[in-house]
Amino acid sequence: MELKIIARASNGYTEKFGIPRQAGCAASVMTRIIFEPDFRIAESLRGIEQWSHLWLLWGFSANEGWSPTVRPPRLGGNKRVGVFATRSPFRPNPIGLSSVRLERIEKTKNEGLVLVVSGADLMNGTPIYDIKPYLPYADIHADAACGFAPGPAPLLSVKWMKGTKQGLPASVVRNLNEILSQDPRPAYQTDSRQYAFEYAGRHITFQVTDSVLTILSVH
């Protein structure tokens, strides 16, 4: 079976580190779904505005290989379970599935119709293979068992060092607050070493002490 790339994600997540571990966790972050030239056909999106949420079927473009067992962050990164009992990206077929909110549809001159969605857990440039509407009556299971992840992980408090917000757009400040509150560190790291990552063209350094994440610099 040959999968066709119908679109690609465009957002500020330029590396894997820092991307929320699940869709919907950083609801303020916007992602533009830009269709490939062969699929910039307005008729293919007719009626999509009737849906508030969509499923995205996409590819883990920055991963290589797979493992039959993995170490989920929710288990502290030390206990192994079967890959098919997790949402780990290290799979035989590197395919991801994310539920996102459809915020609006933009009509552009050069890119055709562009979907703007919120809460995506996709890196910039991620290939998208399909888009389907989210159906609450079929996709919600109120009695579902949640295994070792019964609810969201506890959030960190985010503190900015003096001057680090200077010159940043309000949207970037808001997004970084939401992204970093979810503690992007590897699950097995709990010390106060400094970390760095790239977001929206900025280089951000931070460290965590107890339940407080401090943003040290933004360049």
JSON list of C-alpha atoms in Angstrom, two decimals:
[
{"chain": "A", "resi": 1, "resn": "MET", "atom": "CA", "xyz": [0.00, 0.00, 0.00]},
{"chain": "A", "resi": 2, "resn": "GLU", "atom": "CA", "xyz": [1.31, 3.42, -0.94]},
{"chain": "A", "resi": 3, "resn": "LEU", "atom": "CA", "xyz": [0.37, 6.34, 1.29]},
{"chain": "A", "resi": 4, "resn": "LYS", "atom": "CA", "xyz": [0.13, 9.73, -0.38]},
{"chain": "A", "resi": 5, "resn": "ILE", "atom": "CA", "xyz": [1.14, 12.83, 1.56]},
{"chain": "A", "resi": 6, "resn": "ILE", "atom": "CA", "xyz": [-1.87, 15.11, 1.20]},
{"chain": "A", "resi": 7, "resn": "ALA", "atom": "CA", "xyz": [-0.65, 17.96, 3.42]},
{"chain": "A", "resi": 8, "resn": "ARG", "atom": "CA", "xyz": [2.02, 19.08, 5.86]},
{"chain": "A", "resi": 9, "resn": "ALA", "atom": "CA", "xyz": [1.87, 20.74, 9.26]},
{"chain": "A", "resi": 10, "resn": "SER", "atom": "CA", "xyz": [3.24, 24.25, 9.70]},
{"chain": "A", "resi": 11, "resn": "ASN", "atom": "CA", "xyz": [3.86, 25.57, 13.21]},
{"chain": "A", "resi": 12, "resn": "GLY", "atom": "CA", "xyz": [6.56, 26.62, 15.67]},
{"chain": "A", "resi": 13, "resn": "TYR", "atom": "CA", "xyz": [7.63, 23.11, 16.73]},
{"chain": "A", "resi": 14, "resn": "THR", "atom": "CA", "xyz": [10.93, 22.85, 14.89]},
{"chain": "A", "resi": 15, "resn": "GLU", "atom": "CA", "xyz": [12.27, 19.89, 16.90]},
{"chain": "A", "resi": 16, "resn": "LYS", "atom": "CA", "xyz": [10.78, 16.93, 18.75]},
{"chain": "A", "resi": 17, "resn": "PHE", "atom": "CA", "xyz": [11.82, 18.15, 22.18]},
{"chain": "A", "resi": 18, "resn": "GLY", "atom": "CA", "xyz": [9.09, 20.35, 23.62]},
{"chain": "A", "resi": 19, "resn": "ILE", "atom": "CA", "xyz": [6.19, 18.97, 21.58]},
{"chain": "A", "resi": 20, "resn": "PRO", "atom": "CA", "xyz": [3.32, 17.96, 23.89]},
{"chain": "A", "resi": 21, "resn": "ARG", "atom": "CA", "xyz": [3.11, 14.21, 24.37]},
{"chain": "A", "resi": 22, "resn": "GLN", "atom": "CA", "xyz": [-0.58, 14.15, 23.43]},
{"chain": "A", "resi": 23, "resn": "ALA", "atom": "CA", "xyz": [-2.83, 16.17, 21.17]},
{"chain": "A", "resi": 24, "resn": "GLY", "atom": "CA", "xyz": [-4.93, 18.82, 22.88]},
{"chain": "A", "resi": 25, "resn": "CYS", "atom": "CA", "xyz": [-2.48, 19.43, 25.73]},
{"chain": "A", "resi": 26, "resn": "ALA", "atom": "CA", "xyz": [-1.31, 22.76, 24.29]},
{"chain": "A", "resi": 27, "resn": "ALA", "atom": "CA", "xyz": [-4.65, 24.02, 23.02]},
{"chain": "A", "resi": 28, "resn": "SER", "atom": "CA", "xyz": [-3.43, 27.57, 22.41]},
{"chain": "A", "resi": 29, "resn": "VAL", "atom": "CA", "xyz": [-0.83, 26.51, 19.82]},
{"chain": "A", "resi": 30, "resn": "MET", "atom": "CA", "xyz": [-2.06, 26.90, 16.25]},
{"chain": "A", "resi": 31, "resn": "THR", "atom": "CA", "xyz": [-0.99, 24.68, 13.37]},
{"chain": "A", "resi": 32, "resn": "ARG", "atom": "CA", "xyz": [-1.67, 25.37, 9.71]},
{"chain": "A", "resi": 33, "resn": "ILE", "atom": "CA", "xyz": [-2.48, 22.35, 7.58]},
{"chain": "A", "resi": 34, "resn": "ILE", "atom": "CA", "xyz": [-1.11, 23.20, 4.14]},
{"chain": "A", "resi": 35, "resn": "PHE", "atom": "CA", "xyz": [-2.15, 20.87, 1.35]},
{"chain": "A", "resi": 36, "resn": "GLU", "atom": "CA", "xyz": [0.27, 19.55, -1.23]},
{"chain": "A", "resi": 37, "resn": "PRO", "atom": "CA", "xyz": [-0.22, 21.04, -4.73]},
{"chain": "A", "resi": 38, "resn": "ASP", "atom": "CA", "xyz": [-2.01, 17.94, -6.08]},
{"chain": "A", "resi": 39, "resn": "PHE", "atom": "CA", "xyz": [-4.57, 18.12, -3.26]},
{"chain": "A", "resi": 40, "resn": "ARG", "atom": "CA", "xyz": [-5.32, 21.84, -3.23]},
{"chain": "A", "resi": 41, "resn": "ILE", "atom": "CA", "xyz": [-8.83, 21.16, -4.45]},
{"chain": "A", "resi": 42, "resn": "ALA", "atom": "CA", "xyz": [-11.48, 23.26, -2.73]},
{"chain": "A", "resi": 43, "resn": "GLU", "atom": "CA", "xyz": [-14.21, 20.69, -3.40]},
{"chain": "A", "resi": 44, "resn": "SER", "atom": "CA", "xyz": [-12.38, 18.13, -1.26]},
{"chain": "A", "resi": 45, "resn": "LEU", "atom": "CA", "xyz": [-13.02, 20.31, 1.81]},
{"chain": "A", "resi": 46, "resn": "ARG", "atom": "CA", "xyz": [-16.64, 21.10, 1.06]},
{"chain": "A", "resi": 47, "resn": "GLY", "atom": "CA", "xyz": [-18.63, 20.82, 4.31]},
{"chain": "A", "resi": 48, "resn": "ILE", "atom": "CA", "xyz": [-15.63, 20.49, 6.61]},
{"chain": "A", "resi": 49, "resn": "GLU", "atom": "CA", "xyz": [-16.60, 23.72, 8.40]},
{"chain": "A", "resi": 50, "resn": "GLN", "atom": "CA", "xyz": [-19.52, 21.84, 9.94]},
{"chain": "A", "resi": 51, "resn": "TRP", "atom": "CA", "xyz": [-17.16, 19.88, 12.18]},
{"chain": "A", "resi": 52, "resn": "SER", "atom": "CA", "xyz": [-15.54, 21.33, 15.31]},
{"chain": "A", "resi": 53, "resn": "HIS", "atom": "CA", "xyz": [-12.85, 18.62, 15.61]},
{"chain": "A", "resi": 54, "resn": "LEU", "atom": "CA", "xyz": [-10.89, 16.49, 13.17]},
{"chain": "A", "resi": 55, "resn": "TRP", "atom": "CA", "xyz": [-8.73, 13.38, 13.22]},
{"chain": "A", "resi": 56, "resn": "LEU", "atom": "CA", "xyz": [-5.32, 13.75, 11.59]},
{"chain": "A", "resi": 57, "resn": "LEU", "atom": "CA", "xyz": [-3.51, 10.64, 10.35]},
{"chain": "A", "resi": 58, "resn": "TRP", "atom": "CA", "xyz": [0.17, 11.47, 10.00]},
{"chain": "A", "resi": 59, "resn": "GLY", "atom": "CA", "xyz": [3.73, 10.16, 9.90]},
{"chain": "A", "resi": 60, "resn": "PHE", "atom": "CA", "xyz": [6.48, 10.26, 12.54]},
{"chain": "A", "resi": 61, "resn": "SER", "atom": "CA", "xyz": [8.97, 11.85, 10.18]},
{"chain": "A", "resi": 62, "resn": "ALA", "atom": "CA", "xyz": [11.81, 12.28, 12.70]},
{"chain": "A", "resi": 63, "resn": "ASN", "atom": "CA", "xyz": [11.97, 8.71, 14.05]},
{"chain": "A", "resi": 64, "resn": "GLU", "atom": "CA", "xyz": [13.95, 5.71, 12.87]},
{"chain": "A", "resi": 65, "resn": "GLY", "atom": "CA", "xyz": [13.35, 2.07, 13.72]},
{"chain": "A", "resi": 66, "resn": "TRP", "atom": "CA", "xyz": [11.02, 0.49, 16.23]},
{"chain": "A", "resi": 67, "resn": "SER", "atom": "CA", "xyz": [11.14, -1.57, 19.40]},
{"chain": "A", "resi": 68, "resn": "PRO", "atom": "CA", "xyz": [8.75, -4.27, 20.68]},
{"chain": "A", "resi": 69, "resn": "THR", "atom": "CA", "xyz": [8.95, -2.69, 24.14]},
{"chain": "A", "resi": 70, "resn": "VAL", "atom": "CA", "xyz": [9.22, 0.97, 25.10]},
{"chain": "A", "resi": 71, "resn": "ARG", "atom": "CA", "xyz": [9.50, 3.09, 28.27]},
{"chain": "A", "resi": 72, "resn": "PRO", "atom": "CA", "xyz": [6.45, 5.39, 28.55]},
{"chain": "A", "resi": 73, "resn": "PRO", "atom": "CA", "xyz": [7.00, 8.79, 30.20]},
{"chain": "A", "resi": 74, "resn": "ARG", "atom": "CA", "xyz": [3.95, 8.21, 32.41]},
{"chain": "A", "resi": 75, "resn": "LEU", "atom": "CA", "xyz": [5.76, 5.25, 34.00]},
{"chain": "A", "resi": 76, "resn": "GLY", "atom": "CA", "xyz": [8.79, 7.37, 34.77]},
{"chain": "A", "resi": 77, "resn": "GLY", "atom": "CA", "xyz": [10.73, 6.29, 31.69]},
{"chain": "A", "resi": 78, "resn": "ASN", "atom": "CA", "xyz": [12.12, 3.25, 33.52]},
{"chain": "A", "resi": 79, "resn": "LYS", "atom": "CA", "xyz": [9.51, 0.52, 33.14]},
{"chain": "A", "resi": 80, "resn": "ARG", "atom": "CA", "xyz": [9.08, -1.26, 29.81]},
{"chain": "A", "resi": 81, "resn": "VAL", "atom": "CA", "xyz": [5.75, -2.24, 28.29]},
{"chain": "A", "resi": 82, "resn": "GLY", "atom": "CA", "xyz": [4.73, -3.46, 24.85]},
{"chain": "A", "resi": 83, "resn": "VAL", "atom": "CA", "xyz": [4.80, -0.86, 22.10]},
{"chain": "A", "resi": 84, "resn": "PHE", "atom": "CA", "xyz": [1.20, -1.67, 21.14]},
{"chain": "A", "resi": 85, "resn": "ALA", "atom": "CA", "xyz": [0.11, -0.84, 24.69]},
{"chain": "A", "resi": 86, "resn": "THR", "atom": "CA", "xyz": [1.41, 2.71, 24.24]},
{"chain": "A", "resi": 87, "resn": "ARG", "atom": "CA", "xyz": [1.37, 5.69, 21.89]},
{"chain": "A", "resi": 88, "resn": "SER", "atom": "CA", "xyz": [5.13, 5.59, 21.45]},
{"chain": "A", "resi": 89, "resn": "PRO", "atom": "CA", "xyz": [6.41, 6.89, 18.09]},
{"chain": "A", "resi": 90, "resn": "PHE", "atom": "CA", "xyz": [8.83, 3.94, 17.74]},
{"chain": "A", "resi": 91, "resn": "ARG", "atom": "CA", "xyz": [6.44, 1.66, 15.86]},
{"chain": "A", "resi": 92, "resn": "PRO", "atom": "CA", "xyz": [6.75, -0.81, 12.95]},
{"chain": "A", "resi": 93, "resn": "ASN", "atom": "CA", "xyz": [4.68, 1.61, 10.88]},
{"chain": "A", "resi": 94, "resn": "PRO", "atom": "CA", "xyz": [5.46, 5.15, 12.13]},
{"chain": "A", "resi": 95, "resn": "ILE", "atom": "CA", "xyz": [1.88, 6.43, 11.95]},
{"chain": "A", "resi": 96, "resn": "GLY", "atom": "CA", "xyz": [0.32, 8.88, 14.38]},
{"chain": "A", "resi": 97, "resn": "LEU", "atom": "CA", "xyz": [-3.31, 9.75, 15.07]},
{"chain": "A", "resi": 98, "resn": "SER", "atom": "CA", "xyz": [-4.32, 13.08, 16.63]},
{"chain": "A", "resi": 99, "resn": "SER", "atom": "CA", "xyz": [-7.60, 14.75, 17.45]},
{"chain": "A", "resi": 100, "resn": "VAL", "atom": "CA", "xyz": [-7.50, 18.53, 16.91]},
{"chain": "A", "resi": 101, "resn": "ARG", "atom": "CA", "xyz": [-9.93, 21.43, 16.94]},
{"chain": "A", "resi": 102, "resn": "LEU", "atom": "CA", "xyz": [-10.71, 23.12, 13.62]},
{"chain": "A", "resi": 103, "resn": "GLU", "atom": "CA", "xyz": [-10.39, 26.84, 14.35]},
{"chain": "A", "resi": 104, "resn": "ARG", "atom": "CA", "xyz": [-10.89, 28.30, 10.89]},
{"chain": "A", "resi": 105, "resn": "ILE", "atom": "CA", "xyz": [-10.29, 27.89, 7.18]},
{"chain": "A", "resi": 106, "resn": "GLU", "atom": "CA", "xyz": [-8.02, 30.37, 5.44]},
{"chain": "A", "resi": 107, "resn": "LYS", "atom": "CA", "xyz": [-8.30, 31.12, 1.74]},
{"chain": "A", "resi": 108, "resn": "THR", "atom": "CA", "xyz": [-4.81, 31.95, 0.47]},
{"chain": "A", "resi": 109, "resn": "LYS", "atom": "CA", "xyz": [-3.45, 32.98, -2.91]},
{"chain": "A", "resi": 110, "resn": "ASN", "atom": "CA", "xyz": [-0.52, 30.58, -3.14]},
{"chain": "A", "resi": 111, "resn": "GLU", "atom": "CA", "xyz": [-1.48, 27.68, -0.86]},
{"chain": "A", "resi": 112, "resn": "GLY", "atom": "CA", "xyz": [-5.19, 27.31, -1.58]},
{"chain": "A", "resi": 113, "resn": "LEU", "atom": "CA", "xyz": [-7.46, 26.54, 1.36]},
{"chain": "A", "resi": 114, "resn": "VAL", "atom": "CA", "xyz": [-5.51, 26.09, 4.60]},
{"chain": "A", "resi": 115, "resn": "LEU", "atom": "CA", "xyz": [-6.94, 24.51, 7.73]},
{"chain": "A", "resi": 116, "resn": "VAL", "atom": "CA", "xyz": [-5.94, 26.19, 10.99]},
{"chain": "A", "resi": 117, "resn": "VAL", "atom": "CA", "xyz": [-6.23, 23.76, 13.89]},
{"chain": "A", "resi": 118, "resn": "SER", "atom": "CA", "xyz": [-5.36, 23.97, 17.58]},
{"chain": "A", "resi": 119, "resn": "GLY", "atom": "CA", "xyz": [-3.83, 21.43, 19.93]},
{"chain": "A", "resi": 120, "resn": "ALA", "atom": "CA", "xyz": [-1.80, 19.48, 17.37]},
{"chain": "A", "resi": 121, "resn": "ASP", "atom": "CA", "xyz": [1.17, 17.47, 18.64]},
{"chain": "A", "resi": 122, "resn": "LEU", "atom": "CA", "xyz": [2.97, 17.53, 15.28]},
{"chain": "A", "resi": 123, "resn": "MET", "atom": "CA", "xyz": [6.39, 18.88, 14.41]},
{"chain": "A", "resi": 124, "resn": "ASN", "atom": "CA", "xyz": [6.70, 21.52, 11.71]},
{"chain": "A", "resi": 125, "resn": "GLY", "atom": "CA", "xyz": [6.75, 19.80, 8.30]},
{"chain": "A", "resi": 126, "resn": "THR", "atom": "CA", "xyz": [5.07, 16.59, 9.50]},
{"chain": "A", "resi": 127, "resn": "PRO", "atom": "CA", "xyz": [3.46, 14.73, 6.59]},
{"chain": "A", "resi": 128, "resn": "ILE", "atom": "CA", "xyz": [-0.29, 14.23, 6.86]},
{"chain": "A", "resi": 129, "resn": "TYR", "atom": "CA", "xyz": [-1.87, 11.24, 5.14]},
{"chain": "A", "resi": 130, "resn": "ASP", "atom": "CA", "xyz": [-5.56, 11.74, 5.84]},
{"chain": "A", "resi": 131, "resn": "ILE", "atom": "CA", "xyz": [-8.12, 13.96, 7.60]},
{"chain": "A", "resi": 132, "resn": "LYS", "atom": "CA", "xyz": [-11.40, 12.68, 8.99]},
{"chain": "A", "resi": 133, "resn": "PRO", "atom": "CA", "xyz": [-14.19, 14.29, 11.04]},
{"chain": "A", "resi": 134, "resn": "TYR", "atom": "CA", "xyz": [-14.36, 13.56, 14.77]},
{"chain": "A", "resi": 135, "resn": "LEU", "atom": "CA", "xyz": [-17.73, 12.02, 15.72]},
{"chain": "A", "resi": 136, "resn": "PRO", "atom": "CA", "xyz": [-18.53, 12.37, 19.44]},
{"chain": "A", "resi": 137, "resn": "TYR", "atom": "CA", "xyz": [-21.21, 9.66, 19.46]},
{"chain": "A", "resi": 138, "resn": "ALA", "atom": "CA", "xyz": [-18.78, 7.14, 17.95]},
{"chain": "A", "resi": 139, "resn": "ASP", "atom": "CA", "xyz": [-15.39, 8.33, 19.20]},
{"chain": "A", "resi": 140, "resn": "ILE", "atom": "CA", "xyz": [-16.16, 8.96, 22.89]},
{"chain": "A", "resi": 141, "resn": "HIS", "atom": "CA", "xyz": [-16.29, 5.94, 25.20]},
{"chain": "A", "resi": 142, "resn": "ALA", "atom": "CA", "xyz": [-17.24, 7.10, 28.67]},
{"chain": "A", "resi": 143, "resn": "ASP", "atom": "CA", "xyz": [-16.46, 3.73, 30.26]},
{"chain": "A", "resi": 144, "resn": "ALA", "atom": "CA", "xyz": [-13.02, 3.33, 28.68]},
{"chain": "A", "resi": 145, "resn": "ALA", "atom": "CA", "xyz": [-10.17, 2.08, 30.89]},
{"chain": "A", "resi": 146, "resn": "CYS", "atom": "CA", "xyz": [-7.08, 4.31, 30.75]},
{"chain": "A", "resi": 147, "resn": "GLY", "atom": "CA", "xyz": [-4.36, 1.90, 31.91]},
{"chain": "A", "resi": 148, "resn": "PHE", "atom": "CA", "xyz": [-1.30, 3.63, 33.32]},
{"chain": "A", "resi": 149, "resn": "ALA", "atom": "CA", "xyz": [-2.42, 7.10, 32.12]},
{"chain": "A", "resi": 150, "resn": "PRO", "atom": "CA", "xyz": [-5.79, 7.69, 33.86]},
{"chain": "A", "resi": 151, "resn": "GLY", "atom": "CA", "xyz": [-5.53, 11.47, 33.52]},
{"chain": "A", "resi": 152, "resn": "PRO", "atom": "CA", "xyz": [-3.25, 14.34, 32.52]},
{"chain": "A", "resi": 153, "resn": "ALA", "atom": "CA", "xyz": [0.12, 14.59, 34.22]},
{"chain": "A", "resi": 154, "resn": "PRO", "atom": "CA", "xyz": [0.44, 17.32, 36.89]},
{"chain": "A", "resi": 155, "resn": "LEU", "atom": "CA", "xyz": [1.38, 20.72, 35.46]},
{"chain": "A", "resi": 156, "resn": "LEU", "atom": "CA", "xyz": [4.39, 22.79, 36.45]},
{"chain": "A", "resi": 157, "resn": "SER", "atom": "CA", "xyz": [4.27, 26.46, 37.36]},
{"chain": "A", "resi": 158, "resn": "VAL", "atom": "CA", "xyz": [6.15, 28.53, 34.76]},
{"chain": "A", "resi": 159, "resn": "LYS", "atom": "CA", "xyz": [8.28, 31.46, 35.90]},
{"chain": "A", "resi": 160, "resn": "TRP", "atom": "CA", "xyz": [10.05, 33.90, 33.57]},
{"chain": "A", "resi": 161, "resn": "MET", "atom": "CA", "xyz": [13.37, 35.46, 34.54]},
{"chain": "A", "resi": 162, "resn": "LYS", "atom": "CA", "xyz": [13.36, 39.24, 34.33]},
{"chain": "A", "resi": 163, "resn": "GLY", "atom": "CA", "xyz": [13.64, 40.48, 30.75]},
{"chain": "A", "resi": 164, "resn": "THR", "atom": "CA", "xyz": [13.05, 37.14, 29.06]},
{"chain": "A", "resi": 165, "resn": "LYS", "atom": "CA", "xyz": [9.61, 38.14, 27.76]},
{"chain": "A", "resi": 166, "resn": "GLN", "atom": "CA", "xyz": [10.90, 41.36, 26.24]},
{"chain": "A", "resi": 167, "resn": "GLY", "atom": "CA", "xyz": [10.04, 41.68, 22.57]},
{"chain": "A", "resi": 168, "resn": "LEU", "atom": "CA", "xyz": [8.08, 38.42, 22.43]},
{"chain": "A", "resi": 169, "resn": "PRO", "atom": "CA", "xyz": [4.63, 38.41, 20.83]},
{"chain": "A", "resi": 170, "resn": "ALA", "atom": "CA", "xyz": [1.86, 37.69, 23.32]},
{"chain": "A", "resi": 171, "resn": "SER", "atom": "CA", "xyz": [0.98, 34.51, 21.39]},
{"chain": "A", "resi": 172, "resn": "VAL", "atom": "CA", "xyz": [4.50, 33.12, 21.80]},
{"chain": "A", "resi": 173, "resn": "VAL", "atom": "CA", "xyz": [4.47, 33.87, 25.54]},
{"chain": "A", "resi": 174, "resn": "ARG", "atom": "CA", "xyz": [1.09, 32.15, 25.87]},
{"chain": "A", "resi": 175, "resn": "ASN", "atom": "CA", "xyz": [2.22, 29.13, 23.88]},
{"chain": "A", "resi": 176, "resn": "LEU", "atom": "CA", "xyz": [5.46, 28.72, 25.82]},
{"chain": "A", "resi": 177, "resn": "ASN", "atom": "CA", "xyz": [3.59, 28.92, 29.12]},
{"chain": "A", "resi": 178, "resn": "GLU", "atom": "CA", "xyz": [1.31, 26.11, 28.02]},
{"chain": "A", "resi": 179, "resn": "ILE", "atom": "CA", "xyz": [4.03, 23.96, 26.42]},
{"chain": "A", "resi": 180, "resn": "LEU", "atom": "CA", "xyz": [6.52, 24.22, 29.27]},
{"chain": "A", "resi": 181, "resn": "SER", "atom": "CA", "xyz": [3.96, 23.74, 32.04]},
{"chain": "A", "resi": 182, "resn": "GLN", "atom": "CA", "xyz": [3.73, 20.13, 30.83]},
{"chain": "A", "resi": 183, "resn": "ASP", "atom": "CA", "xyz": [7.40, 19.43, 31.63]},
{"chain": "A", "resi": 184, "resn": "PRO", "atom": "CA", "xyz": [9.05, 18.45, 28.34]},
{"chain": "A", "resi": 185, "resn": "ARG", "atom": "CA", "xyz": [12.06, 16.90, 30.08]},
{"chain": "A", "resi": 186, "resn": "PRO", "atom": "CA", "xyz": [12.75, 13.17, 29.58]},
{"chain": "A", "resi": 187, "resn": "ALA", "atom": "CA", "xyz": [10.70, 11.27, 32.13]},
{"chain": "A", "resi": 188, "resn": "TYR", "atom": "CA", "xyz": [13.78, 9.80, 33.78]},
{"chain": "A", "resi": 189, "resn": "GLN", "atom": "CA", "xyz": [15.33, 13.25, 34.42]},
{"chain": "A", "resi": 190, "resn": "THR", "atom": "CA", "xyz": [14.14, 14.91, 37.61]},
{"chain": "A", "resi": 191, "resn": "ASP", "atom": "CA", "xyz": [17.15, 17.04, 38.54]},
{"chain": "A", "resi": 192, "resn": "SER", "atom": "CA", "xyz": [17.60, 20.79, 38.04]},
{"chain": "A", "resi": 193, "resn": "ARG", "atom": "CA", "xyz": [19.99, 20.71, 35.08]},
{"chain": "A", "resi": 194, "resn": "GLN", "atom": "CA", "xyz": [19.46, 23.26, 32.32]},
{"chain": "A", "resi": 195, "resn": "TYR", "atom": "CA", "xyz": [17.63, 22.31, 29.13]},
{"chain": "A", "resi": 196, "resn": "ALA", "atom": "CA", "xyz": [17.31, 24.08, 25.81]},
{"chain": "A", "resi": 197, "resn": "PHE", "atom": "CA", "xyz": [15.02, 23.79, 22.80]},
{"chain": "A", "resi": 198, "resn": "GLU", "atom": "CA", "xyz": [13.86, 25.72, 19.76]},
{"chain": "A", "resi": 199, "resn": "TYR", "atom": "CA", "xyz": [10.37, 27.09, 19.33]},
{"chain": "A", "resi": 200, "resn": "ALA", "atom": "CA", "xyz": [9.07, 29.59, 16.75]},
{"chain": "A", "resi": 201, "resn": "GLY", "atom": "CA", "xyz": [12.60, 30.61, 15.82]},
{"chain": "A", "resi": 202, "resn": "ARG", "atom": "CA", "xyz": [13.66, 31.23, 19.42]},
{"chain": "A", "resi": 203, "resn": "HIS", "atom": "CA", "xyz": [16.23, 29.39, 21.51]},
{"chain": "A", "resi": 204, "resn": "ILE", "atom": "CA", "xyz": [14.80, 28.83, 24.98]},
{"chain": "A", "resi": 205, "resn": "THR", "atom": "CA", "xyz": [16.71, 27.60, 28.04]},
{"chain": "A", "resi": 206, "resn": "PHE", "atom": "CA", "xyz": [15.01, 26.52, 31.27]},
{"chain": "A", "resi": 207, "resn": "GLN", "atom": "CA", "xyz": [15.42, 24.49, 34.42]},
{"chain": "A", "resi": 208, "resn": "VAL", "atom": "CA", "xyz": [13.03, 22.83, 36.83]},
{"chain": "A", "resi": 209, "resn": "THR", "atom": "CA", "xyz": [13.20, 22.90, 40.61]},
{"chain": "A", "resi": 210, "resn": "ASP", "atom": "CA", "xyz": [10.52, 20.96, 42.44]},
{"chain": "A", "resi": 211, "resn": "SER", "atom": "CA", "xyz": [7.30, 21.92, 40.60]},
{"chain": "A", "resi": 212, "resn": "VAL", "atom": "CA", "xyz": [8.50, 25.25, 39.17]},
{"chain": "A", "resi": 213, "resn": "LEU", "atom": "CA", "xyz": [9.95, 25.61, 35.69]},
{"chain": "A", "resi": 214, "resn": "THR", "atom": "CA", "xyz": [12.03, 28.77, 35.25]},
{"chain": "A", "resi": 215, "resn": "ILE", "atom": "CA", "xyz": [12.67, 30.19, 31.79]},
{"chain": "A", "resi": 216, "resn": "LEU", "atom": "CA", "xyz": [16.26, 31.42, 31.96]},
{"chain": "A", "resi": 217, "resn": "SER", "atom": "CA", "xyz": [16.73, 32.95, 28.52]},
{"chain": "A", "resi": 218, "resn": "VAL", "atom": "CA", "xyz": [15.02, 33.45, 25.16]},
{"chain": "A", "resi": 219, "resn": "HIS", "atom": "CA", "xyz": [17.12, 34.41, 22.13]}
]
